[in-house]
Amino acid sequence: DQQVKQNSPSLSVQEGRISILNCDYTNSMFDYFLWYKKYPAEGPTFLISISSIKDKNEDGRFTVFLNKSAKHLSLHIVPSQPGDSAVYFCAASESNYQLIWGAGTKLIIKP
Amino acid sequence: DGGITQSPKYLFRKEGQNVTLSCEQNLNHDAMYWYRQDPGQGLRLIYYSQIVNDFQKGDIAEGYSVSREKKESFPLTVTSAQKNPTAFYLCASSIEGFYNEQFFGPGTRLTVL
């Protein structure tokens, strides 16, 4: 049973437009969420996080939104750049215990 | 440069053999982790260690073993008991606690022939 789901395996966006990556979860006890970015043949790198006491966190071009009632979070990238092409993973934790990871969404930025 | 290294990048092993994957970090992090990634799936936790000489099983520890004799090192042994060992293995480290950013190595791709 997947507790963290990224239902879109891939997403294609025009350079300069907004990229929206989605993540759904089933465990209402998750209280911390993180997004990681992964290039081929490299390990993931941390992007942005959000605590369940917030509904939005922003860092430059990256904003994460959390909707606890819908058990949904999203990552917005604006404007999208070619270097943003990568696989994006969302992950969740309950009470600072192990991260549960989604399967990832491959983002392709078209020039 | 501070970072986390894994070796080798590619590893081939015959069925029935044990193999050890190396993971070293010079970030002075207390916590270290081993994940496995299979195609179309998220990362799954094999083992983690929050402090030297202590480690805990993750969700898929069966067929694996670890040691944490030094803060900098967290080797993973894939034993012959692991039924499906072919996968991409990632090591990570962090300041103590899962809320903190984890820094990942480049990974080791293990193929069992």
Short mmCIF file of C-alpha atoms in Angstrom, two decimals:
data_model
loop_
_atom_site.label_atom_id
_atom_site.label_comp_id
_atom_site.label_asym_id
_atom_site.label_seq_id
_atom_site.Cartn_x
_atom_site.Cartn_y
_atom_site.Cartn_z
CA ASP A 1 0.00 0.00 0.00
CA GLN A 2 1.66 3.20 -1.19
CA GLN A 3 1.35 5.88 1.45
CA VAL A 4 2.85 8.54 -0.82
CA LYS A 5 1.77 8.67 -4.44
CA GLN A 6 2.97 10.68 -7.38
CA ASN A 7 0.44 9.78 -10.01
CA SER A 8 2.12 11.46 -12.96
CA PRO A 9 5.22 9.51 -14.09
CA SER A 10 6.20 12.38 -16.37
CA LEU A 11 5.36 16.00 -17.12
CA SER A 12 6.39 18.17 -20.05
CA VAL A 13 6.41 21.99 -19.69
CA GLN A 14 7.50 24.84 -21.93
CA GLU A 15 10.51 26.83 -20.75
CA GLY A 16 9.40 29.96 -18.89
CA ARG A 17 6.00 28.53 -17.91
CA ILE A 18 4.94 27.16 -14.54
CA SER A 19 5.62 23.52 -13.63
CA ILE A 20 3.27 21.94 -11.10
CA LEU A 21 4.19 18.59 -9.61
CA ASN A 22 1.66 16.81 -7.44
CA CYS A 23 1.86 14.39 -4.55
CA ASP A 24 -0.91 12.67 -2.59
CA TYR A 25 -0.61 10.85 0.71
CA THR A 26 -2.84 8.59 2.76
CA ASN A 27 -1.37 8.80 6.27
CA SER A 28 -2.92 11.75 8.11
CA MET A 29 -0.18 11.47 10.75
CA PHE A 30 2.52 12.68 8.34
CA ASP A 31 3.74 15.99 9.71
CA TYR A 32 6.70 16.87 7.52
CA PHE A 33 7.10 16.79 3.78
CA LEU A 34 10.14 17.19 1.55
CA TRP A 35 10.85 17.48 -2.16
CA TYR A 36 14.03 16.13 -3.72
CA LYS A 37 15.36 16.48 -7.24
CA LYS A 38 17.40 13.81 -9.00
CA TYR A 39 19.50 13.95 -12.16
CA PRO A 40 20.47 10.72 -13.96
CA ALA A 41 23.37 8.80 -12.41
CA GLU A 42 23.36 11.08 -9.34
CA GLY A 43 21.85 10.88 -5.90
CA PRO A 44 18.80 13.02 -5.04
CA THR A 45 19.36 16.55 -3.75
CA PHE A 46 17.10 18.35 -1.31
CA LEU A 47 14.91 21.07 -2.76
CA ILE A 48 12.37 22.34 -0.27
CA SER A 49 10.34 21.17 2.72
CA ILE A 50 7.19 22.06 4.61
CA SER A 51 5.86 21.33 8.07
CA SER A 52 2.22 20.40 8.56
CA ILE A 53 1.67 23.55 10.60
CA LYS A 54 2.12 25.58 7.40
CA ASP A 55 0.27 25.54 4.11
CA LYS A 56 2.92 27.20 1.98
CA ASN A 57 6.68 27.50 1.85
CA GLU A 58 8.63 29.45 -0.72
CA ASP A 59 12.27 29.43 -1.78
CA GLY A 60 13.12 31.44 -4.85
CA ARG A 61 11.45 29.88 -7.89
CA PHE A 62 10.15 26.95 -5.83
CA THR A 63 6.96 26.97 -3.76
CA VAL A 64 5.40 24.02 -1.99
CA PHE A 65 1.71 24.05 -1.07
CA LEU A 66 0.16 21.71 1.47
CA ASN A 67 -3.55 20.93 1.64
CA LYS A 68 -4.00 18.78 4.74
CA SER A 69 -7.72 18.22 4.30
CA ALA A 70 -7.13 16.82 0.83
CA LYS A 71 -3.88 15.10 1.85
CA HIS A 72 -2.23 16.72 -1.12
CA LEU A 73 0.91 18.71 -1.71
CA SER A 74 2.25 20.33 -4.80
CA LEU A 75 5.53 21.84 -5.94
CA HIS A 76 5.38 24.90 -8.19
CA ILE A 77 8.39 25.95 -10.22
CA VAL A 78 8.14 29.33 -11.88
CA PRO A 79 9.56 30.18 -14.30
CA SER A 80 10.68 26.74 -15.46
CA GLN A 81 14.23 26.52 -16.78
CA PRO A 82 16.03 23.81 -18.81
CA GLY A 83 18.13 22.87 -15.77
CA ASP A 84 14.92 21.94 -13.95
CA SER A 85 14.60 18.84 -16.14
CA ALA A 86 15.00 16.01 -13.63
CA VAL A 87 13.05 13.49 -11.61
CA TYR A 88 11.26 14.99 -8.60
CA PHE A 89 10.45 12.94 -5.52
CA CYS A 90 8.17 13.89 -2.66
CA ALA A 91 8.73 12.28 0.72
CA ALA A 92 6.86 12.37 4.02
CA SER A 93 7.68 11.69 7.65
CA GLU A 94 5.61 11.05 10.76
CA SER A 95 7.05 12.23 14.07
CA ASN A 96 10.57 12.51 12.69
CA TYR A 97 10.55 8.84 11.73
CA GLN A 98 11.72 7.37 8.43
CA LEU A 99 10.85 9.07 5.17
CA ILE A 100 8.26 7.46 2.90
CA TRP A 101 9.01 8.29 -0.73
CA GLY A 102 6.84 8.65 -3.79
CA ALA A 103 7.84 6.99 -7.06
CA GLY A 104 8.89 10.26 -8.66
CA THR A 105 7.78 12.45 -11.56
CA LYS A 106 10.09 13.08 -14.51
CA LEU A 107 9.91 16.75 -15.47
CA ILE A 108 10.94 17.69 -19.00
CA ILE A 109 11.38 21.37 -19.81
CA LYS A 110 11.01 22.06 -23.52
CA PRO A 111 12.98 24.96 -25.04
CA ASP B 1 35.13 19.42 -0.44
CA GLY B 2 32.58 17.93 1.94
CA GLY B 3 30.46 15.15 0.57
CA ILE B 4 29.40 11.56 0.52
CA THR B 5 31.04 8.94 -1.67
CA GLN B 6 29.95 5.50 -2.73
CA SER B 7 32.01 2.88 -4.44
CA PRO B 8 31.99 1.20 -6.80
CA LYS B 9 29.56 2.88 -9.21
CA TYR B 10 28.75 -0.42 -10.93
CA LEU B 11 29.04 -3.83 -9.36
CA PHE B 12 28.44 -7.28 -10.77
CA ARG B 13 28.08 -10.31 -8.61
CA LYS B 14 27.39 -13.95 -9.16
CA GLU B 15 24.33 -15.42 -7.55
CA GLY B 16 25.09 -16.80 -4.10
CA GLN B 17 27.94 -14.39 -3.33
CA ASN B 18 27.95 -11.73 -0.65
CA VAL B 19 29.03 -8.25 -1.70
CA THR B 20 29.82 -5.11 0.31
CA LEU B 21 28.97 -1.60 -0.87
CA SER B 22 31.04 1.24 0.50
CA CYS B 23 29.71 4.56 1.82
CA GLU B 24 31.89 7.30 3.29
CA GLN B 25 31.01 10.84 4.37
CA ASN B 26 33.12 13.75 5.57
CA LEU B 27 30.21 16.01 6.51
CA ASN B 28 30.49 15.17 10.20
CA HIS B 29 26.92 13.88 10.15
CA ASP B 30 25.71 11.60 12.89
CA ALA B 31 23.02 9.85 10.86
CA MET B 32 23.53 7.63 7.83
CA TYR B 33 21.07 5.70 5.68
CA TRP B 34 20.91 3.04 2.99
CA TYR B 35 18.12 3.06 0.42
CA ARG B 36 17.23 0.85 -2.46
CA GLN B 37 15.58 2.14 -5.64
CA ASP B 38 13.85 -0.11 -8.16
CA PRO B 39 12.42 1.07 -11.49
CA GLY B 40 9.13 2.93 -11.10
CA GLN B 41 9.34 2.94 -7.32
CA GLY B 42 10.35 5.38 -4.65
CA LEU B 43 13.34 4.95 -2.41
CA ARG B 44 12.91 2.29 0.25
CA LEU B 45 14.87 2.32 3.49
CA ILE B 46 17.08 -0.69 4.17
CA TYR B 47 18.96 0.35 7.31
CA TYR B 48 19.76 3.53 9.13
CA SER B 49 22.14 4.58 11.87
CA GLN B 50 21.69 7.64 14.07
CA ILE B 51 24.96 7.20 15.93
CA VAL B 52 28.16 5.16 15.86
CA ASN B 53 27.80 1.53 16.92
CA ASP B 54 24.02 1.65 16.61
CA PHE B 55 21.72 0.95 13.67
CA GLN B 56 18.09 0.04 13.02
CA LYS B 57 16.29 -1.92 10.34
CA GLY B 58 14.21 -0.13 7.76
CA ASP B 59 11.30 -1.57 5.81
CA ILE B 60 13.33 -3.99 3.68
CA ALA B 61 16.28 -5.12 5.83
CA GLU B 62 15.97 -8.85 5.10
CA GLY B 63 19.05 -10.15 3.28
CA TYR B 64 21.15 -7.11 4.16
CA SER B 65 23.56 -6.28 6.95
CA VAL B 66 25.41 -3.13 8.02
CA SER B 67 28.01 -1.92 10.47
CA ARG B 68 28.78 1.52 11.91
CA GLU B 69 32.17 1.32 13.56
CA LYS B 70 33.18 4.84 12.52
CA LYS B 71 31.17 8.02 12.16
CA GLU B 72 32.35 8.46 8.58
CA SER B 73 31.59 4.97 7.29
CA PHE B 74 28.42 2.89 6.86
CA PRO B 75 29.08 -0.16 4.63
CA LEU B 76 26.21 -2.30 3.39
CA THR B 77 26.57 -6.03 2.76
CA VAL B 78 24.16 -7.64 0.37
CA THR B 79 24.05 -11.28 1.37
CA SER B 80 23.08 -14.34 -0.63
CA ALA B 81 19.85 -14.38 1.39
CA GLN B 82 18.57 -11.31 -0.47
CA LYS B 83 16.17 -12.79 -3.02
CA ASN B 84 16.25 -9.99 -5.59
CA PRO B 85 19.43 -7.94 -5.06
CA THR B 86 19.69 -6.33 -8.51
CA ALA B 87 18.91 -2.64 -7.87
CA PHE B 88 20.29 0.85 -7.48
CA TYR B 89 21.60 1.48 -3.96
CA LEU B 90 21.83 4.95 -2.45
CA CYS B 91 23.61 5.99 0.71
CA ALA B 92 22.76 9.22 2.51
CA SER B 93 23.74 11.13 5.61
CA SER B 94 22.20 13.91 7.66
CA ILE B 95 22.27 15.77 10.91
CA GLU B 96 20.36 13.49 13.30
CA GLY B 97 16.68 13.06 12.51
CA PHE B 98 14.59 12.35 9.43
CA TYR B 99 13.29 15.93 9.25
CA ASN B 100 16.73 17.13 8.30
CA GLU B 101 17.99 17.34 4.76
CA GLN B 102 19.64 14.13 3.64
CA PHE B 103 22.73 14.32 1.46
CA PHE B 104 23.05 11.49 -1.00
CA GLY B 105 25.96 9.77 -2.65
CA PRO B 106 25.93 9.04 -6.41
CA GLY B 107 24.72 5.48 -5.88
CA THR B 108 25.91 1.97 -6.75
CA ARG B 109 24.16 -0.10 -9.36
CA LEU B 110 24.35 -3.76 -8.39
CA THR B 111 23.65 -6.45 -10.96
CA VAL B 112 23.46 -10.10 -10.01
CA LEU B 113 24.37 -12.41 -12.87
#
